mmCIF file of C-alpha atoms in Angstrom:
data_model
loop_
_atom_site.group_PDB
_atom_site.id
_atom_site.type_symbol
_atom_site.label_atom_id
_atom_site.label_comp_id
_atom_site.label_asym_id
_atom_site.label_seq_id
_atom_site.Cartn_x
_atom_site.Cartn_y
_atom_site.Cartn_z
ATOM 1 C CA MET P 1 50.012 62.039 0.370
ATOM 2 C CA LEU P 2 49.645 59.161 2.742
ATOM 3 C CA LEU P 3 45.875 59.647 3.116
ATOM 4 C CA ASN P 4 43.515 61.063 0.398
ATOM 5 C CA ILE P 5 39.798 60.627 1.121
ATOM 6 C CA LYS P 6 37.772 61.985 -1.796
ATOM 7 C CA ASN P 7 34.019 62.410 -1.850
ATOM 8 C CA LEU P 8 33.202 59.961 0.717
ATOM 9 C CA HIS P 9 29.585 58.934 1.146
ATOM 10 C CA VAL P 10 28.946 55.979 3.838
ATOM 11 C CA SER P 11 25.713 54.857 4.868
ATOM 12 C CA ILE P 12 24.791 52.728 7.886
ATOM 13 C CA GLY P 13 21.706 50.440 7.495
ATOM 14 C CA GLY P 14 20.657 52.659 4.529
ATOM 15 C CA LYS P 15 21.008 56.085 6.287
ATOM 16 C CA GLU P 16 23.625 58.424 4.818
ATOM 17 C CA ILE P 17 26.096 59.539 7.365
ATOM 18 C CA LEU P 18 28.817 61.020 5.607
ATOM 19 C CA LYS P 19 27.826 62.853 2.624
ATOM 20 C CA GLY P 20 30.806 63.797 0.392
ATOM 21 C CA LEU P 21 33.764 64.141 2.730
ATOM 22 C CA ASN P 22 37.257 65.150 1.657
ATOM 23 C CA LEU P 23 40.392 64.908 3.631
ATOM 24 C CA GLY P 24 44.030 64.977 2.745
ATOM 25 C CA VAL P 25 46.825 63.902 5.494
ATOM 26 C CA ASN P 26 50.591 64.025 4.640
ATOM 27 C CA GLU P 27 53.236 62.068 6.317
ATOM 28 C CA GLY P 28 54.592 63.987 9.465
ATOM 29 C CA GLU P 29 51.166 65.997 10.068
ATOM 30 C CA ILE P 30 48.665 65.873 12.964
ATOM 31 C CA HIS P 31 45.106 66.475 12.181
ATOM 32 C CA ALA P 32 42.152 67.194 14.570
ATOM 33 C CA ILE P 33 38.653 66.489 13.724
ATOM 34 C CA MET P 34 36.096 68.091 15.996
ATOM 35 C CA GLY P 35 32.518 68.566 15.901
ATOM 36 C CA PRO P 36 28.912 68.329 17.341
ATOM 37 C CA ASN P 37 28.027 64.734 18.254
ATOM 38 C CA GLY P 38 26.446 62.706 15.487
ATOM 39 C CA THR P 39 28.165 64.507 12.561
ATOM 40 C CA GLY P 40 29.912 61.373 11.614
ATOM 41 C CA LYS P 41 33.286 61.510 13.157
ATOM 42 C CA SER P 42 33.199 57.976 14.390
ATOM 43 C CA THR P 43 31.730 56.744 11.013
ATOM 44 C CA LEU P 44 34.859 58.428 9.389
ATOM 45 C CA ALA P 45 37.221 56.387 11.519
ATOM 46 C CA ALA P 46 35.070 53.207 10.926
ATOM 47 C CA ALA P 47 35.228 53.570 7.178
ATOM 48 C CA ILE P 48 38.976 54.368 6.920
ATOM 49 C CA THR P 49 39.685 51.064 9.134
ATOM 50 C CA GLY P 50 37.081 49.027 7.089
ATOM 51 C CA ARG P 51 34.539 48.089 9.941
ATOM 52 C CA GLU P 52 31.705 45.918 8.665
ATOM 53 C CA GLY P 53 28.256 47.624 8.392
ATOM 54 C CA TYR P 54 29.471 50.904 6.966
ATOM 55 C CA GLU P 55 28.868 51.001 3.297
ATOM 56 C CA ILE P 56 30.725 53.190 1.260
ATOM 57 C CA THR P 57 28.185 54.125 -1.589
ATOM 58 C CA GLU P 58 30.380 56.626 -3.413
ATOM 59 C CA GLY P 59 33.874 58.039 -3.179
ATOM 60 C CA GLU P 60 37.446 56.892 -2.761
ATOM 61 C CA ILE P 61 39.959 56.182 0.350
ATOM 62 C CA TRP P 62 43.595 56.451 -1.178
ATOM 63 C CA TYR P 63 46.187 55.331 1.410
ATOM 64 C CA LYS P 64 49.782 54.739 0.356
ATOM 65 C CA GLY P 65 48.761 55.091 -3.252
ATOM 66 C CA LYS P 66 46.112 52.363 -3.066
ATOM 67 C CA ASN P 67 42.293 53.064 -3.064
ATOM 68 C CA ILE P 68 41.647 50.780 0.171
ATOM 69 C CA VAL P 69 37.835 50.635 -0.026
ATOM 70 C CA GLY P 70 36.855 46.737 0.053
ATOM 71 C CA MET P 71 40.277 45.816 1.695
ATOM 72 C CA SER P 72 39.761 43.556 4.860
ATOM 73 C CA PRO P 73 40.099 45.465 8.246
ATOM 74 C CA GLU P 74 43.051 43.192 9.046
ATOM 75 C CA ASP P 75 45.024 43.861 5.776
ATOM 76 C CA ARG P 76 44.488 47.614 6.500
ATOM 77 C CA ALA P 77 45.746 47.338 9.975
ATOM 78 C CA ASN P 78 48.883 45.431 8.621
ATOM 79 C CA GLU P 79 49.245 48.191 6.220
ATOM 80 C CA GLY P 80 49.888 50.431 8.960
ATOM 81 C CA ILE P 81 46.340 51.939 9.804
ATOM 82 C CA PHE P 82 45.643 51.970 13.503
ATOM 83 C CA LEU P 83 42.577 52.990 15.421
ATOM 84 C CA SER P 84 42.618 53.617 18.950
ATOM 85 C CA PHE P 85 39.190 53.069 20.222
ATOM 86 C CA GLN P 86 36.681 55.163 22.184
ATOM 87 C CA TYR P 87 36.518 52.787 25.092
ATOM 88 C CA PRO P 88 38.902 50.001 25.476
ATOM 89 C CA VAL P 89 37.494 46.550 24.521
ATOM 90 C CA GLU P 90 38.496 43.725 26.804
ATOM 91 C CA ILE P 91 39.273 40.060 25.883
ATOM 92 C CA PRO P 92 38.722 37.943 29.129
ATOM 93 C CA GLY P 93 41.600 35.423 29.713
ATOM 94 C CA VAL P 94 43.904 37.146 27.123
ATOM 95 C CA SER P 95 47.037 38.583 28.730
ATOM 96 C CA ILE P 96 48.524 41.948 27.004
ATOM 97 C CA GLN P 97 51.597 39.705 26.151
ATOM 98 C CA ASN P 98 49.513 37.200 24.206
ATOM 99 C CA PHE P 99 47.350 39.529 22.478
ATOM 100 C CA MET P 100 50.372 41.687 21.467
ATOM 101 C CA ARG P 101 52.471 38.511 20.469
ATOM 102 C CA THR P 102 49.311 37.397 18.223
ATOM 103 C CA ALA P 103 49.050 41.019 16.554
ATOM 104 C CA VAL P 104 52.845 41.521 15.965
ATOM 105 C CA ASN P 105 53.030 38.079 14.436
ATOM 106 C CA SER P 106 49.931 38.446 12.240
ATOM 107 C CA LYS P 107 51.726 41.514 10.792
ATOM 108 C CA ARG P 108 54.903 39.694 10.481
ATOM 109 C CA GLU P 109 53.074 36.924 8.720
ATOM 110 C CA TYR P 110 51.350 39.584 6.264
ATOM 111 C CA GLN P 111 55.046 40.721 5.718
ATOM 112 C CA GLY P 112 56.148 37.324 4.684
ATOM 113 C CA LEU P 113 58.408 37.245 7.898
ATOM 114 C CA PRO P 114 58.812 34.273 10.563
ATOM 115 C CA PRO P 115 57.058 34.725 13.713
ATOM 116 C CA MET P 116 59.200 36.177 16.513
ATOM 117 C CA SER P 117 60.818 34.117 19.263
ATOM 118 C CA THR P 118 59.847 34.524 22.700
ATOM 119 C CA VAL P 119 62.963 36.138 23.672
ATOM 120 C CA ASP P 120 62.887 38.700 20.888
ATOM 121 C CA PHE P 121 59.325 39.280 21.595
ATOM 122 C CA MET P 122 59.843 40.093 25.268
ATOM 123 C CA LYS P 123 62.806 42.440 24.575
ATOM 124 C CA MET P 124 60.758 44.249 21.916
ATOM 125 C CA MET P 125 57.901 44.842 24.379
ATOM 126 C CA LYS P 126 60.146 45.905 27.108
ATOM 127 C CA GLU P 127 61.932 48.378 24.732
ATOM 128 C CA LYS P 128 58.605 49.757 23.397
ATOM 129 C CA GLN P 129 57.049 50.129 26.849
ATOM 130 C CA ALA P 130 59.999 52.181 27.931
ATOM 131 C CA MET P 131 59.708 54.358 24.891
ATOM 132 C CA VAL P 132 56.118 55.474 25.442
ATOM 133 C CA GLU P 133 55.743 55.448 29.366
ATOM 134 C CA ILE P 134 56.228 58.612 31.375
ATOM 135 C CA THR P 135 59.420 57.278 33.038
ATOM 136 C CA GLU P 136 59.534 59.196 36.137
ATOM 137 C CA LYS P 137 56.194 57.851 37.280
ATOM 138 C CA LEU P 138 56.446 54.655 35.438
ATOM 139 C CA GLN P 139 52.806 55.340 34.042
ATOM 140 C CA ASN P 140 51.917 53.845 30.747
ATOM 141 C CA ARG P 141 48.671 52.848 28.765
ATOM 142 C CA PHE P 142 47.913 49.706 26.660
ATOM 143 C CA VAL P 143 47.134 51.734 23.677
ATOM 144 C CA ASN P 144 50.499 53.348 23.880
ATOM 145 C CA VAL P 145 52.216 50.310 23.904
ATOM 146 C CA GLN P 146 50.127 48.835 21.016
ATOM 147 C CA MET P 147 50.952 51.919 18.927
ATOM 148 C CA ALA P 148 54.685 51.529 19.562
ATOM 149 C CA MET P 149 54.633 47.780 18.805
ATOM 150 C CA LEU P 150 52.842 47.915 15.634
ATOM 151 C CA GLU P 151 54.439 51.180 14.535
ATOM 152 C CA PRO P 152 51.528 52.652 12.438
ATOM 153 C CA SER P 153 52.072 54.952 9.701
ATOM 154 C CA LEU P 154 48.539 56.405 10.191
ATOM 155 C CA ALA P 155 47.015 56.403 13.723
ATOM 156 C CA ILE P 156 43.471 57.504 14.335
ATOM 157 C CA LEU P 157 42.755 58.422 17.864
ATOM 158 C CA ASP P 158 38.855 58.198 17.877
ATOM 159 C CA GLU P 159 37.520 60.171 21.095
ATOM 160 C CA THR P 160 40.291 58.263 23.107
ATOM 161 C CA ASP P 161 40.023 61.101 25.625
ATOM 162 C CA SER P 162 36.377 60.745 26.279
ATOM 163 C CA GLY P 163 36.865 57.964 28.766
ATOM 164 C CA LEU P 164 39.958 59.339 30.322
ATOM 165 C CA ASP P 165 40.809 61.547 33.263
ATOM 166 C CA ILE P 166 43.367 64.177 32.928
ATOM 167 C CA ASP P 167 46.451 62.070 34.260
ATOM 168 C CA ALA P 168 45.576 59.295 31.522
ATOM 169 C CA LEU P 169 45.111 61.862 28.908
ATOM 170 C CA ARG P 170 48.726 63.197 29.547
ATOM 171 C CA ILE P 171 50.077 59.602 29.315
ATOM 172 C CA VAL P 172 48.211 58.847 26.054
ATOM 173 C CA ALA P 173 49.436 62.164 24.605
ATOM 174 C CA HIS P 174 52.996 61.524 25.866
ATOM 175 C CA GLY P 175 53.045 58.323 23.902
ATOM 176 C CA VAL P 176 51.663 59.950 20.841
ATOM 177 C CA ASN P 177 54.505 62.822 20.957
ATOM 178 C CA GLN P 178 57.036 60.140 21.525
ATOM 179 C CA LEU P 179 55.921 58.161 18.364
ATOM 180 C CA HIS P 180 55.159 60.886 15.986
ATOM 181 C CA ASN P 181 57.731 61.533 13.302
ATOM 182 C CA ALA P 182 58.190 62.626 9.758
ATOM 183 C CA GLU P 183 57.022 59.405 8.432
ATOM 184 C CA ASN P 184 53.497 58.899 10.132
ATOM 185 C CA ALA P 185 50.733 60.652 10.803
ATOM 186 C CA PHE P 186 47.877 60.962 13.331
ATOM 187 C CA VAL P 187 44.367 61.941 13.054
ATOM 188 C CA VAL P 188 42.873 62.908 16.602
ATOM 189 C CA ILE P 189 39.213 62.905 16.628
ATOM 190 C CA THR P 190 37.972 64.867 19.775
ATOM 191 C CA HIS P 191 34.966 66.983 21.152
ATOM 192 C CA TYR P 192 37.302 69.011 23.142
ATOM 193 C CA GLN P 193 40.105 71.434 23.096
ATOM 194 C CA ARG P 194 41.539 69.983 26.239
ATOM 195 C CA LEU P 195 43.456 67.012 24.431
ATOM 196 C CA LEU P 196 45.066 69.301 21.867
ATOM 197 C CA ASP P 197 46.760 71.208 24.735
ATOM 198 C CA TYR P 198 49.070 67.795 24.930
ATOM 199 C CA ILE P 199 48.998 66.669 21.056
ATOM 200 C CA VAL P 200 49.340 70.008 18.964
ATOM 201 C CA PRO P 201 47.542 69.755 15.676
ATOM 202 C CA ASP P 202 48.760 71.157 12.498
ATOM 203 C CA PHE P 203 45.287 71.482 10.998
ATOM 204 C CA VAL P 204 41.865 71.358 12.821
ATOM 205 C CA HIS P 205 38.904 70.212 10.690
ATOM 206 C CA VAL P 206 35.392 70.941 11.742
ATOM 207 C CA MET P 207 32.797 68.378 10.943
ATOM 208 C CA TYR P 208 29.026 68.892 10.412
ATOM 209 C CA ASP P 209 26.339 66.690 8.916
ATOM 210 C CA GLY P 210 28.742 64.264 7.312
ATOM 211 C CA ARG P 211 31.104 66.703 5.885
ATOM 212 C CA ILE P 212 34.169 68.912 6.721
ATOM 213 C CA VAL P 213 32.949 72.366 6.990
ATOM 214 C CA LYS P 214 35.963 74.181 7.994
ATOM 215 C CA THR P 215 39.670 73.731 8.060
ATOM 216 C CA GLY P 216 42.091 75.925 10.005
ATOM 217 C CA GLY P 217 45.237 75.885 12.205
ATOM 218 C CA LYS P 218 45.290 74.953 15.966
ATOM 219 C CA ASN P 219 43.434 78.245 16.620
ATOM 220 C CA LEU P 220 40.384 77.060 15.489
ATOM 221 C CA ALA P 221 40.006 74.530 18.297
ATOM 222 C CA LEU P 222 40.453 77.308 20.684
ATOM 223 C CA GLU P 223 37.656 79.380 18.660
ATOM 224 C CA LEU P 224 35.448 76.469 18.940
ATOM 225 C CA GLU P 225 36.081 76.165 22.552
ATOM 226 C CA GLU P 226 35.148 79.785 22.959
ATOM 227 C CA LYS P 227 32.149 80.226 20.564
ATOM 228 C CA GLY P 228 30.731 76.476 20.676
ATOM 229 C CA TYR P 229 29.529 74.661 17.670
ATOM 230 C CA GLU P 230 26.294 76.744 16.874
ATOM 231 C CA TRP P 231 28.073 79.126 14.191
ATOM 232 C CA ILE P 232 29.450 76.246 12.230
ATOM 233 C CA LYS P 233 25.978 75.105 11.457
ATOM 234 C CA GLU P 234 25.708 78.464 9.440
ATOM 235 C CA LEU P 235 28.347 77.605 7.226
ATOM 236 C CA MET N 1 24.988 15.232 39.363
ATOM 237 C CA ARG N 2 24.072 12.355 41.879
ATOM 238 C CA VAL N 3 24.677 12.534 45.546
ATOM 239 C CA ALA N 4 24.093 9.112 47.062
ATOM 240 C CA ALA N 5 22.269 8.641 50.276
ATOM 241 C CA LYS N 6 25.498 8.015 52.438
ATOM 242 C CA ALA N 7 27.271 11.294 51.468
ATOM 243 C CA GLU N 8 26.688 13.256 54.271
ATOM 244 C CA ASN N 9 27.695 16.847 54.197
ATOM 245 C CA SER N 10 28.585 16.539 50.347
ATOM 246 C CA ARG N 11 29.171 19.832 48.169
ATOM 247 C CA ASN N 12 28.825 20.378 44.695
ATOM 248 C CA TYR N 13 29.087 23.283 42.467
ATOM 249 C CA SER N 14 28.437 22.911 38.759
ATOM 250 C CA GLN N 15 29.066 25.427 36.330
ATOM 251 C CA CYS N 16 28.078 25.577 32.653
ATOM 252 C CA ASP N 17 29.318 28.493 30.371
ATOM 253 C CA SER N 18 28.712 28.698 26.776
ATOM 254 C CA LEU N 19 30.163 31.174 24.422
ATOM 255 C CA LEU N 20 28.378 31.491 21.033
ATOM 256 C CA LEU N 21 30.038 31.999 17.654
ATOM 257 C CA GLY N 22 27.780 33.835 15.283
ATOM 258 C CA ASP N 23 24.395 34.535 15.304
ATOM 259 C CA LYS N 24 23.059 31.203 13.894
ATOM 260 C CA CYS N 25 23.421 29.420 17.096
ATOM 261 C CA GLY N 26 22.222 29.009 20.479
ATOM 262 C CA ALA N 27 23.017 27.039 23.689
ATOM 263 C CA HIS N 28 20.556 24.669 25.703
ATOM 264 C CA THR N 29 21.634 23.402 29.005
ATOM 265 C CA TRP N 30 20.099 20.829 31.361
ATOM 266 C CA PRO N 31 21.781 20.691 34.803
ATOM 267 C CA TYR N 32 20.635 17.394 36.108
ATOM 268 C CA VAL N 33 20.608 16.985 39.886
ATOM 269 C CA GLU N 34 19.674 13.819 41.953
ATOM 270 C CA CYS N 35 20.065 14.281 45.634
ATOM 271 C CA GLY N 36 19.803 11.358 48.205
ATOM 272 C CA ASN N 37 21.187 13.053 51.191
ATOM 273 C CA GLU N 38 19.630 16.071 53.086
ATOM 274 C CA SER N 39 22.800 17.413 54.493
ATOM 275 C CA SER N 40 24.130 18.005 50.982
ATOM 276 C CA ILE N 41 24.555 21.770 49.469
ATOM 277 C CA LEU N 42 24.414 21.814 45.531
ATOM 278 C CA GLU N 43 24.393 24.563 43.468
ATOM 279 C CA HIS N 44 24.492 24.947 39.538
ATOM 280 C CA GLU N 45 24.947 27.968 37.564
ATOM 281 C CA ALA N 46 24.736 28.756 33.568
ATOM 282 C CA THR N 47 25.851 31.482 31.803
ATOM 283 C CA THR N 48 25.667 32.165 27.952
ATOM 284 C CA SER N 49 27.781 35.084 26.258
ATOM 285 C CA LYS N 50 28.951 35.699 22.767
ATOM 286 C CA ILE N 51 32.078 36.836 21.066
ATOM 287 C CA SER N 52 31.157 40.592 20.352
ATOM 288 C CA GLU N 53 31.512 42.587 17.061
ATOM 289 C CA ASP N 54 33.419 44.904 19.097
ATOM 290 C CA GLN N 55 36.075 42.143 20.362
ATOM 291 C CA LEU N 56 36.450 40.762 16.738
ATOM 292 C CA PHE N 57 36.790 44.111 15.132
ATOM 293 C CA TYR N 58 39.235 45.011 17.982
ATOM 294 C CA CYS N 59 41.438 42.157 16.890
ATOM 295 C CA GLN N 60 41.040 42.752 13.188
ATOM 296 C CA GLN N 61 41.916 46.274 13.636
ATOM 297 C CA ARG N 62 45.228 45.105 15.424
ATOM 298 C CA GLY N 63 46.145 43.018 12.520
ATOM 299 C CA ILE N 64 44.777 39.837 13.513
ATOM 300 C CA PRO N 65 42.538 37.719 10.790
ATOM 301 C CA THR N 66 38.997 36.830 11.688
ATOM 302 C CA GLU N 67 39.894 33.051 12.332
ATOM 303 C CA LYS N 68 42.825 33.715 14.631
ATOM 304 C CA ALA N 69 41.111 36.166 16.595
ATOM 305 C CA ILE N 70 38.311 33.663 17.373
ATOM 306 C CA GLY N 71 41.018 31.212 18.370
ATOM 307 C CA LEU N 72 42.339 33.727 20.779
ATOM 308 C CA ILE N 73 39.139 34.832 22.195
ATOM 309 C CA VAL N 74 37.989 31.391 22.611
ATOM 310 C CA ASN N 75 41.164 30.194 24.090
ATOM 311 C CA GLY N 76 40.970 33.281 26.642
ATOM 312 C CA TYR N 77 37.598 32.177 27.484
ATOM 313 C CA ALA N 78 38.455 28.450 28.057
ATOM 314 C CA LYS N 79 41.646 29.573 29.918
ATOM 315 C CA ASP N 80 40.571 28.750 33.413
ATOM 316 C CA VAL N 81 39.388 25.186 32.536
ATOM 317 C CA LEU N 82 42.566 24.465 30.229
ATOM 318 C CA ASN N 83 44.778 25.565 32.924
ATOM 319 C CA LYS N 84 43.438 23.299 35.532
ATOM 320 C CA LEU N 85 43.857 20.363 33.100
ATOM 321 C CA PRO N 86 47.333 18.202 33.187
ATOM 322 C CA MET N 87 49.733 19.497 30.751
ATOM 323 C CA GLU N 88 49.604 16.831 28.134
ATOM 324 C CA PHE N 89 45.962 17.150 27.904
ATOM 325 C CA ALA N 90 45.933 20.917 28.009
ATOM 326 C CA VAL N 91 48.055 20.993 24.742
ATOM 327 C CA GLU N 92 45.901 18.527 23.268
ATOM 328 C CA ALA N 93 42.723 20.530 24.117
ATOM 329 C CA GLN N 94 43.999 23.469 22.894
ATOM 330 C CA LYS N 95 44.994 22.098 19.326
ATOM 331 C CA LEU N 96 41.438 20.506 19.478
ATOM 332 C CA LEU N 97 39.845 23.796 19.860
ATOM 333 C CA SER N 98 41.781 25.500 17.022
ATOM 334 C CA ILE N 99 40.975 22.481 14.755
ATOM 335 C CA THR N 100 37.202 22.702 15.592
ATOM 336 C CA LEU N 101 37.387 26.414 15.042
ATOM 337 C CA GLU N 102 38.754 26.001 11.626
ATOM 338 C CA GLY N 103 36.290 27.182 8.918
ATOM 339 C CA SER N 104 33.643 28.349 11.655
ATOM 340 C CA VAL N 105 33.483 31.759 10.402
ATOM 341 C CA GLY N 106 32.482 32.969 7.060
#
């Protein structure tokens, strides 16, 4: 199993947000996590990626056979965990190329490889860009390029759709579908069924009050769209 | 900044931007202006910003260790100024920046 989360409890500033969450993800799978606001979906993403301020009070996060609780965020990233943020973060004055090159070379350093030459890097960038763009329209998004360049084993999309219009959404989904293969897995956190029209999940999980309260196939997302979230509170 | 009495129609714009690293620091700037000619136009401006938690985590999440991430952010911040420096000096300044940043975190 690629990711195996057991009885995860996470607190922020002493307040418990995740209250015994279990989740297993195999290579080759796409999982969707849905649920109302404030049920801990983003906290889960933060805990998996090791963000500071999210205190794991109980439980384990097994990834590629290692319990990664306590591992630094950059080491987790270099082990292949990728998070697509809800809102893109900007670093003024740093070009896409410069940022990407720093990231690629950091990963190479972690793997004990020498930094990439400028020529090789530009070539790789071009190839990967072509891989994820919608060719007929030359449309692309930086997050797709990042995923293509860093080749994560586990990519988490944390409500990436909330800031995107329908065209941008299609581009991101296109990238995910291009990159998805039998060796990697995607966890898509979303409020809406809409994104799941383009990224078809194998499993849909519903979160409520810090736990996964229901798991089903892709039809569960349709059911939620129709019935809303009220009924899951009874579960 | 000092404008002498004979400097007719002189123009000055001073910009002073500070970037804060960590939560135990502050920036104090005193723009100093002495104007001896009434036709001059002088302006000054100061901004203070800090490396945000989001920016830092974003870099780390892309595999970039904290110290390198800060170097990247600071160099990006200072890019406009570094770009205006003569080549030899720009390289020096960049190196100087990264040395100053070593051990500034954690």
